[in-house]
Amino acid sequence: MKLRTKYHGEIKIEKEEILKFPYGIPGFSDEKQFVILSFNQDAPFFILQSVQTEQLAFVMTIPFLFFPNYEFDLDDNTIQQLKIEKKQDVQVYSILTVQNPFEKTTANLQAPVVINRKEMLGKQVILTNTTYQTKHLLTKKVKEEV
């Protein structure tokens, strides 16, 4: 099927690539289908593109690349909702707030996007009782200067 995207123009995707977000994403409860696209081949960034709304796309990254000690536990309800059986089926992303200059870009570690790749189900999980916040600088250099 053809999909109009915010960053990639019109592309072709397979139905099997579509992730289902049964509860939408906070602030976008009607958006229930997304695809993950590579931002470009040389960078560790991805786009969570709505299938329904061309201009709705979130820039994401794999948080462990920038925050090696990042960890959290999923609650039983989320595990059940996403039908998670094995840890290996799970992929975690963080939505970025891209800034200019890029060094000021932040990652939302308080609300990771959790994907069950086997079931093609996703959910943005809001962590509670955590020290993680919605804006963590990707680079330490900027953090030291601010």
CSV table of N, CA and C in Angstrom, one decimal:
chain,number,residue,atom,x,y,z
A,1,MET,N,0.8,-1.2,0.0
A,1,MET,CA,0.0,0.0,0.0
A,1,MET,C,0.9,1.2,0.0
A,2,LYS,N,0.4,2.3,-0.5
A,2,LYS,CA,1.1,3.6,-0.6
A,2,LYS,C,0.8,4.4,0.7
A,3,LEU,N,1.8,5.1,1.2
A,3,LEU,CA,1.6,5.9,2.4
A,3,LEU,C,2.3,7.2,2.2
A,4,ARG,N,1.5,8.3,2.5
A,4,ARG,CA,2.1,9.6,2.5
A,4,ARG,C,2.7,9.9,3.8
A,5,THR,N,4.0,10.3,3.9
A,5,THR,CA,4.6,10.5,5.2
A,5,THR,C,5.1,11.9,5.3
A,6,LYS,N,5.4,12.3,6.5
A,6,LYS,CA,5.9,13.7,6.8
A,6,LYS,C,7.3,13.9,6.3
A,7,TYR,N,8.2,12.9,6.5
A,7,TYR,CA,9.6,13.1,6.2
A,7,TYR,C,10.1,12.4,4.9
A,8,HIS,N,9.4,11.4,4.5
A,8,HIS,CA,9.8,10.5,3.4
A,8,HIS,C,9.0,10.7,2.1
A,9,GLY,N,8.0,11.6,2.1
A,9,GLY,CA,7.1,11.7,0.9
A,9,GLY,C,6.2,10.5,0.8
A,10,GLU,N,5.9,10.1,-0.4
A,10,GLU,CA,5.1,8.9,-0.6
A,10,GLU,C,6.0,7.7,-0.7
A,11,ILE,N,5.6,6.7,0.1
A,11,ILE,CA,6.4,5.4,0.1
A,11,ILE,C,5.5,4.2,0.0
A,12,LYS,N,6.0,3.1,-0.3
A,12,LYS,CA,5.2,1.8,-0.3
A,12,LYS,C,5.6,1.0,1.0
A,13,ILE,N,4.5,0.6,1.6
A,13,ILE,CA,4.7,-0.3,2.8
A,13,ILE,C,3.8,-1.5,2.6
A,14,GLU,N,4.2,-2.5,3.3
A,14,GLU,CA,3.4,-3.8,3.4
A,14,GLU,C,2.5,-3.7,4.6
A,15,LYS,N,1.3,-4.3,4.5
A,15,LYS,CA,0.4,-4.3,5.7
A,15,LYS,C,1.1,-5.0,6.9
A,16,GLU,N,2.0,-5.9,6.7
A,16,GLU,CA,2.7,-6.6,7.8
A,16,GLU,C,3.6,-5.6,8.6
A,17,GLU,N,3.9,-4.5,8.0
A,17,GLU,CA,4.8,-3.5,8.7
A,17,GLU,C,4.0,-2.6,9.7
A,18,ILE,N,2.7,-2.6,9.6
A,18,ILE,CA,1.9,-1.7,10.4
A,18,ILE,C,1.8,-2.2,11.8
A,19,LEU,N,2.2,-1.3,12.7
A,19,LEU,CA,2.1,-1.6,14.2
A,19,LEU,C,0.7,-1.1,14.6
A,20,LYS,N,0.1,-1.8,15.5
A,20,LYS,CA,-1.2,-1.4,16.1
A,20,LYS,C,-1.0,-0.9,17.5
A,21,PHE,N,-1.5,0.3,17.7
A,21,PHE,CA,-1.5,0.9,19.1
A,21,PHE,C,-2.9,0.9,19.5
A,22,PRO,N,-3.4,-0.1,20.2
A,22,PRO,CA,-4.8,-0.2,20.5
A,22,PRO,C,-5.4,1.0,21.3
A,23,TYR,N,-4.5,1.6,22.1
A,23,TYR,CA,-4.9,2.7,22.9
A,23,TYR,C,-4.5,4.1,22.4
A,24,GLY,N,-3.9,4.1,21.2
A,24,GLY,CA,-3.4,5.3,20.6
A,24,GLY,C,-2.1,5.7,21.3
A,25,ILE,N,-1.8,6.9,21.2
A,25,ILE,CA,-0.6,7.5,21.9
A,25,ILE,C,-1.1,8.7,22.7
A,26,PRO,N,-0.6,8.9,23.9
A,26,PRO,CA,-1.1,10.0,24.7
A,26,PRO,C,-1.2,11.3,23.9
A,27,GLY,N,-2.4,11.9,23.9
A,27,GLY,CA,-2.6,13.1,23.1
A,27,GLY,C,-3.1,12.8,21.7
A,28,PHE,N,-3.0,11.6,21.3
A,28,PHE,CA,-3.5,11.2,19.9
A,28,PHE,C,-4.2,9.8,20.0
A,29,SER,N,-5.3,9.8,20.8
A,29,SER,CA,-5.9,8.5,21.1
A,29,SER,C,-6.6,7.9,19.9
A,30,ASP,N,-6.9,8.7,18.8
A,30,ASP,CA,-7.5,8.2,17.6
A,30,ASP,C,-6.5,7.6,16.7
A,31,GLU,N,-5.2,7.8,16.9
A,31,GLU,CA,-4.2,7.3,16.0
A,31,GLU,C,-3.8,5.9,16.5
A,32,LYS,N,-4.2,4.9,15.8
A,32,LYS,CA,-4.0,3.5,16.2
A,32,LYS,C,-3.1,2.7,15.3
A,33,GLN,N,-2.6,3.2,14.2
A,33,GLN,CA,-1.7,2.5,13.3
A,33,GLN,C,-0.5,3.3,12.9
A,34,PHE,N,0.7,2.8,13.1
A,34,PHE,CA,1.9,3.5,12.8
A,34,PHE,C,2.9,2.5,12.1
A,35,VAL,N,3.8,3.1,11.4
A,35,VAL,CA,5.0,2.3,10.9
A,35,VAL,C,6.2,3.0,11.4
A,36,ILE,N,7.3,2.2,11.6
A,36,ILE,CA,8.6,2.7,12.0
A,36,ILE,C,9.4,2.7,10.8
A,37,LEU,N,9.9,3.9,10.5
A,37,LEU,CA,10.8,4.1,9.3
A,37,LEU,C,12.2,4.6,9.8
A,38,SER,N,13.2,4.2,9.1
A,38,SER,CA,14.5,4.7,9.4
A,38,SER,C,14.6,6.1,8.9
A,39,PHE,N,15.2,7.0,9.8
A,39,PHE,CA,15.3,8.4,9.4
A,39,PHE,C,16.3,8.5,8.2
A,40,ASN,N,17.5,7.9,8.4
A,40,ASN,CA,18.4,7.7,7.3
A,40,ASN,C,19.3,6.6,7.7
A,41,GLN,N,20.0,6.0,6.8
A,41,GLN,CA,20.8,4.7,7.1
A,41,GLN,C,22.0,4.9,8.0
A,42,ASP,N,22.5,6.2,8.1
A,42,ASP,CA,23.7,6.4,8.8
A,42,ASP,C,23.5,6.9,10.3
A,43,ALA,N,22.3,7.1,10.7
A,43,ALA,CA,22.0,7.6,12.0
A,43,ALA,C,21.1,6.7,12.8
A,44,PRO,N,21.2,6.7,14.1
A,44,PRO,CA,20.4,5.8,14.9
A,44,PRO,C,19.0,6.4,15.3
A,45,PHE,N,18.4,7.0,14.2
A,45,PHE,CA,17.1,7.7,14.5
A,45,PHE,C,16.0,7.1,13.6
A,46,PHE,N,14.8,7.1,14.1
A,46,PHE,CA,13.7,6.5,13.4
A,46,PHE,C,12.5,7.4,13.4
A,47,ILE,N,11.5,7.2,12.6
A,47,ILE,CA,10.3,7.9,12.5
A,47,ILE,C,9.1,7.0,12.9
A,48,LEU,N,8.4,7.4,13.8
A,48,LEU,CA,7.1,6.7,14.1
A,48,LEU,C,6.0,7.5,13.4
A,49,GLN,N,5.7,6.9,12.2
A,49,GLN,CA,4.8,7.6,11.3
A,49,GLN,C,3.4,7.1,11.4
A,50,SER,N,2.4,8.0,11.5
A,50,SER,CA,1.0,7.6,11.6
A,50,SER,C,0.6,7.1,10.2
A,51,VAL,N,-0.2,6.0,10.1
A,51,VAL,CA,-0.7,5.6,8.8
A,51,VAL,C,-1.9,6.4,8.4
A,52,GLN,N,-2.6,7.0,9.4
A,52,GLN,CA,-3.8,7.7,9.1
A,52,GLN,C,-3.5,9.2,8.8
A,53,THR,N,-2.6,9.8,9.5
A,53,THR,CA,-2.3,11.2,9.4
A,53,THR,C,-0.9,11.5,8.9
A,54,GLU,N,-0.8,12.0,7.7
A,54,GLU,CA,0.5,12.3,7.0
A,54,GLU,C,1.4,13.1,7.9
A,55,GLN,N,0.9,14.2,8.5
A,55,GLN,CA,1.8,15.1,9.2
A,55,GLN,C,2.1,14.7,10.6
A,56,LEU,N,1.6,13.5,11.1
A,56,LEU,CA,1.9,13.1,12.4
A,56,LEU,C,3.0,12.0,12.4
A,57,ALA,N,4.1,12.5,12.8
A,57,ALA,CA,5.3,11.6,12.8
A,57,ALA,C,6.2,12.0,14.0
A,58,PHE,N,6.7,11.1,14.7
A,58,PHE,CA,7.6,11.3,15.9
A,58,PHE,C,9.0,10.8,15.6
A,59,VAL,N,10.0,11.7,15.8
A,59,VAL,CA,11.4,11.2,15.7
A,59,VAL,C,11.8,10.5,17.0
A,60,MET,N,12.4,9.3,16.8
A,60,MET,CA,12.7,8.5,17.9
A,60,MET,C,14.1,7.9,17.8
A,61,THR,N,14.6,7.4,18.9
A,61,THR,CA,15.9,6.7,18.9
A,61,THR,C,15.7,5.5,19.9
A,62,ILE,N,16.7,4.6,19.8
A,62,ILE,CA,16.8,3.5,20.8
A,62,ILE,C,17.6,4.1,22.0
A,63,PRO,N,16.9,4.3,23.1
A,63,PRO,CA,17.5,5.0,24.2
A,63,PRO,C,18.8,4.4,24.8
A,64,PHE,N,19.0,3.1,24.7
A,64,PHE,CA,20.1,2.5,25.2
A,64,PHE,C,21.4,2.9,24.5
A,65,LEU,N,21.3,3.4,23.3
A,65,LEU,CA,22.5,3.9,22.6
A,65,LEU,C,23.1,5.1,23.2
A,66,PHE,N,22.2,6.0,23.8
A,66,PHE,CA,22.6,7.2,24.4
A,66,PHE,C,22.7,7.1,25.9
A,67,PHE,N,21.9,6.2,26.5
A,67,PHE,CA,21.7,6.1,27.9
A,67,PHE,C,21.9,4.6,28.3
A,68,PRO,N,23.2,4.1,28.3
A,68,PRO,CA,23.4,2.7,28.5
A,68,PRO,C,22.8,2.1,29.8
A,69,ASN,N,22.6,2.9,30.8
A,69,ASN,CA,22.1,2.4,32.1
A,69,ASN,C,20.6,2.6,32.2
A,70,TYR,N,19.9,3.0,31.1
A,70,TYR,CA,18.5,3.1,31.1
A,70,TYR,C,17.8,1.8,31.3
A,71,GLU,N,16.9,1.7,32.3
A,71,GLU,CA,16.2,0.5,32.5
A,71,GLU,C,14.9,0.8,33.3
A,72,PHE,N,13.9,-0.1,33.1
A,72,PHE,CA,12.6,0.1,33.7
A,72,PHE,C,12.0,-1.3,33.7
A,73,ASP,N,11.0,-1.5,34.5
A,73,ASP,CA,10.2,-2.7,34.5
A,73,ASP,C,8.8,-2.3,33.9
A,74,LEU,N,8.3,-3.2,33.1
A,74,LEU,CA,6.9,-3.0,32.6
A,74,LEU,C,5.9,-3.6,33.6
A,75,ASP,N,4.8,-3.0,33.8
A,75,ASP,CA,3.8,-3.5,34.7
A,75,ASP,C,3.1,-4.7,34.0
A,76,ASP,N,2.5,-5.5,34.8
A,76,ASP,CA,1.8,-6.7,34.3
A,76,ASP,C,0.7,-6.3,33.3
A,77,ASN,N,0.0,-5.2,33.5
A,77,ASN,CA,-1.1,-4.8,32.6
A,77,ASN,C,-0.5,-4.5,31.2
A,78,THR,N,0.6,-3.8,31.1
A,78,THR,CA,1.2,-3.5,29.8
A,78,THR,C,1.7,-4.8,29.1
A,79,ILE,N,2.3,-5.7,29.9
A,79,ILE,CA,2.8,-7.0,29.4
A,79,ILE,C,1.6,-7.7,28.8
A,80,GLN,N,0.5,-7.7,29.5
A,80,GLN,CA,-0.7,-8.4,29.0
A,80,GLN,C,-1.3,-7.7,27.7
A,81,GLN,N,-1.4,-6.4,27.7
A,81,GLN,CA,-1.9,-5.6,26.6
A,81,GLN,C,-1.1,-5.8,25.3
A,82,LEU,N,0.3,-5.9,25.5
A,82,LEU,CA,1.1,-6.0,24.3
A,82,LEU,C,1.4,-7.5,24.0
A,83,LYS,N,0.8,-8.4,24.8
A,83,LYS,CA,1.0,-9.9,24.6
A,83,LYS,C,2.4,-10.3,24.6
A,84,ILE,N,3.2,-9.7,25.5
A,84,ILE,CA,4.6,-10.0,25.5
A,84,ILE,C,4.9,-11.4,26.2
A,85,GLU,N,5.5,-12.3,25.5
A,85,GLU,CA,5.9,-13.6,26.1
A,85,GLU,C,7.4,-13.7,26.3
A,86,LYS,N,8.2,-13.0,25.4
A,86,LYS,CA,9.7,-13.1,25.5
A,86,LYS,C,10.3,-11.7,25.5
A,87,LYS,N,11.2,-11.5,26.3
A,87,LYS,CA,12.0,-10.2,26.3
A,87,LYS,C,12.5,-9.9,24.9
A,88,GLN,N,12.9,-10.9,24.2
A,88,GLN,CA,13.6,-10.8,22.9
A,88,GLN,C,12.6,-10.2,21.8
A,89,ASP,N,11.3,-10.3,22.1
A,89,ASP,CA,10.3,-9.7,21.1
A,89,ASP,C,10.1,-8.2,21.3
A,90,VAL,N,10.7,-7.7,22.3
A,90,VAL,CA,10.4,-6.3,22.7
A,90,VAL,C,11.5,-5.3,22.1
A,91,GLN,N,11.0,-4.2,21.6
A,91,GLN,CA,11.9,-3.1,21.2
A,91,GLN,C,11.5,-1.9,21.9
A,92,VAL,N,12.4,-1.1,22.4
A,92,VAL,CA,12.1,0.1,23.1
A,92,VAL,C,12.7,1.3,22.4
A,93,TYR,N,11.9,2.4,22.3
A,93,TYR,CA,12.3,3.6,21.6
A,93,TYR,C,12.0,4.8,22.6
A,94,SER,N,12.6,5.9,22.4
A,94,SER,CA,12.3,7.1,23.1
A,94,SER,C,12.0,8.2,22.0
A,95,ILE,N,10.9,8.9,22.3
A,95,ILE,CA,10.6,10.0,21.4
A,95,ILE,C,11.5,11.2,21.7
A,96,LEU,N,12.0,11.8,20.7
A,96,LEU,CA,12.9,13.0,20.8
A,96,LEU,C,12.1,14.3,20.6
A,97,THR,N,12.6,15.3,21.3
A,97,THR,CA,12.2,16.7,21.0
A,97,THR,C,13.4,17.3,20.3
A,98,VAL,N,13.4,17.4,19.0
A,98,VAL,CA,14.5,17.8,18.2
A,98,VAL,C,14.6,19.3,18.3
A,99,GLN,N,15.8,19.8,18.6
A,99,GLN,CA,16.1,21.2,18.8
A,99,GLN,C,17.2,21.7,17.8
A,100,ASN,N,17.2,23.0,17.6
A,100,ASN,CA,18.3,23.6,16.8
A,100,ASN,C,19.1,24.5,17.7
A,101,PRO,N,20.4,24.2,17.9
A,101,PRO,CA,21.2,23.1,17.3
A,101,PRO,C,20.8,21.7,17.8
A,102,PHE,N,21.1,20.7,17.0
A,102,PHE,CA,20.8,19.4,17.4
A,102,PHE,C,21.3,18.9,18.7
A,103,GLU,N,22.4,19.5,19.2
A,103,GLU,CA,23.0,19.1,20.5
A,103,GLU,C,22.1,19.4,21.7
A,104,LYS,N,21.0,20.2,21.4
A,104,LYS,CA,20.1,20.5,22.5
A,104,LYS,C,18.8,19.6,22.4
A,105,THR,N,18.9,18.6,21.5
A,105,THR,CA,17.8,17.6,21.4
A,105,THR,C,17.7,16.8,22.7
A,106,THR,N,16.4,16.5,23.1
A,106,THR,CA,16.2,15.7,24.3
A,106,THR,C,15.4,14.5,24.0
A,107,ALA,N,15.6,13.5,24.9
A,107,ALA,CA,14.8,12.2,24.8
A,107,ALA,C,13.9,12.1,25.9
A,108,ASN,N,12.7,11.6,25.7
A,108,ASN,CA,11.7,11.4,26.7
A,108,ASN,C,11.9,10.0,27.2
A,109,LEU,N,12.5,9.9,28.4
A,109,LEU,CA,12.8,8.6,29.0
A,109,LEU,C,11.7,8.2,30.0
A,110,GLN,N,10.8,9.2,30.3
A,110,GLN,CA,9.7,8.9,31.2
A,110,GLN,C,8.5,8.1,30.5
A,111,ALA,N,8.5,8.2,29.2
A,111,ALA,CA,7.4,7.6,28.4
A,111,ALA,C,7.9,6.9,27.2
A,112,PRO,N,8.6,5.8,27.4
A,112,PRO,CA,9.1,5.0,26.3
A,112,PRO,C,8.0,4.4,25.4
A,113,VAL,N,8.4,4.2,24.1
A,113,VAL,CA,7.5,3.5,23.2
A,113,VAL,C,7.9,2.1,23.2
A,114,VAL,N,7.1,1.2,23.6
A,114,VAL,CA,7.4,-0.2,23.7
A,114,VAL,C,6.6,-1.0,22.6
A,115,ILE,N,7.4,-1.7,21.9
A,115,ILE,CA,6.9,-2.5,20.7
A,115,ILE,C,7.1,-4.0,20.9
A,116,ASN,N,6.0,-4.8,20.7
A,116,ASN,CA,6.1,-6.2,20.7
A,116,ASN,C,6.2,-6.5,19.2
A,117,ARG,N,7.5,-6.8,18.7
A,117,ARG,CA,7.7,-7.0,17.2
A,117,ARG,C,7.0,-8.2,16.7
A,118,LYS,N,6.9,-9.2,17.6
A,118,LYS,CA,6.2,-10.5,17.2
A,118,LYS,C,4.7,-10.3,16.9
A,119,GLU,N,4.1,-9.6,17.8
A,119,GLU,CA,2.6,-9.3,17.7
A,119,GLU,C,2.3,-8.0,16.9
A,120,MET,N,3.3,-7.2,16.7
A,120,MET,CA,3.2,-5.9,16.0
A,120,MET,C,2.2,-5.0,16.8
A,121,LEU,N,2.4,-5.0,18.1
A,121,LEU,CA,1.6,-4.2,19.0
A,121,LEU,C,2.5,-3.2,19.7
A,122,GLY,N,2.0,-1.9,19.9
A,122,GLY,CA,2.8,-0.9,20.5
A,122,GLY,C,2.0,-0.1,21.5
A,123,LYS,N,2.8,0.5,22.4
A,123,LYS,CA,2.2,1.4,23.4
A,123,LYS,C,3.2,2.4,23.9
A,124,GLN,N,2.8,3.6,24.1
A,124,GLN,CA,3.7,4.5,24.8
A,124,GLN,C,3.4,4.4,26.3
A,125,VAL,N,4.4,3.9,27.1
A,125,VAL,CA,4.2,3.6,28.5
A,125,VAL,C,4.6,4.8,29.3
A,126,ILE,N,3.8,5.3,30.2
A,126,ILE,CA,4.2,6.4,31.1
A,126,ILE,C,4.6,5.8,32.4
A,127,LEU,N,5.9,5.9,32.6
A,127,LEU,CA,6.5,5.3,33.8
A,127,LEU,C,6.2,6.2,35.0
A,128,THR,N,5.8,5.5,36.1
A,128,THR,CA,5.6,6.3,37.4
A,128,THR,C,6.6,5.8,38.4
A,129,ASN,N,6.8,6.6,39.5
A,129,ASN,CA,7.8,6.3,40.5
A,129,ASN,C,9.1,6.1,39.9
A,130,THR,N,9.6,7.1,39.1
A,130,THR,CA,10.8,7.0,38.4
A,130,THR,C,11.5,8.4,38.5
A,131,THR,N,12.8,8.3,38.3
A,131,THR,CA,13.6,9.6,38.3
A,131,THR,C,13.7,10.1,36.8
A,132,TYR,N,13.3,9.3,35.9
A,132,TYR,CA,13.3,9.7,34.5
A,132,TYR,C,12.3,10.8,34.2
A,133,GLN,N,12.8,11.7,33.3
A,133,GLN,CA,11.9,12.8,32.9
A,133,GLN,C,11.6,12.8,31.5
A,134,THR,N,10.9,13.8,31.0
A,134,THR,CA,10.5,13.9,29.6
A,134,THR,C,11.6,14.5,28.8
A,135,LYS,N,12.6,15.1,29.4
A,135,LYS,CA,13.6,15.8,28.6
A,135,LYS,C,15.0,15.5,29.2
A,136,HIS,N,15.7,14.5,28.5
A,136,HIS,CA,17.1,14.2,28.9
A,136,HIS,C,17.9,14.5,27.7
A,137,LEU,N,18.9,15.4,27.9
A,137,LEU,CA,19.8,15.7,26.8
A,137,LEU,C,20.5,14.5,26.2
A,138,LEU,N,20.6,14.4,24.9
A,138,LEU,CA,21.3,13.3,24.2
A,138,LEU,C,22.8,13.3,24.4
A,139,THR,N,23.3,14.5,24.5
A,139,THR,CA,24.8,14.7,24.6
A,139,THR,C,25.2,15.3,25.9
A,140,LYS,N,26.2,14.7,26.5
A,140,LYS,CA,26.7,15.2,27.8
A,140,LYS,C,27.4,16.6,27.7
A,141,LYS,N,28.0,16.9,26.5
A,141,LYS,CA,28.7,18.1,26.3
A,141,LYS,C,27.8,19.3,26.6
A,142,VAL,N,26.6,19.2,26.0
A,142,VAL,CA,25.6,20.3,26.1
A,142,VAL,C,25.2,20.4,27.6
A,143,LYS,N,25.0,19.2,28.2
A,143,LYS,CA,24.5,19.2,29.6
A,143,LYS,C,25.4,19.9,30.5
A,144,GLU,N,26.7,19.7,30.3
A,144,GLU,CA,27.7,20.4,31.1
A,144,GLU,C,27.8,21.9,30.9
A,145,GLU,N,27.4,22.4,29.7
A,145,GLU,CA,27.4,23.8,29.4
A,145,GLU,C,26.2,24.5,29.9
A,146,VAL,N,25.1,23.8,30.0
A,146,VAL,CA,23.8,24.4,30.4
A,146,VAL,C,23.7,24.7,31.8
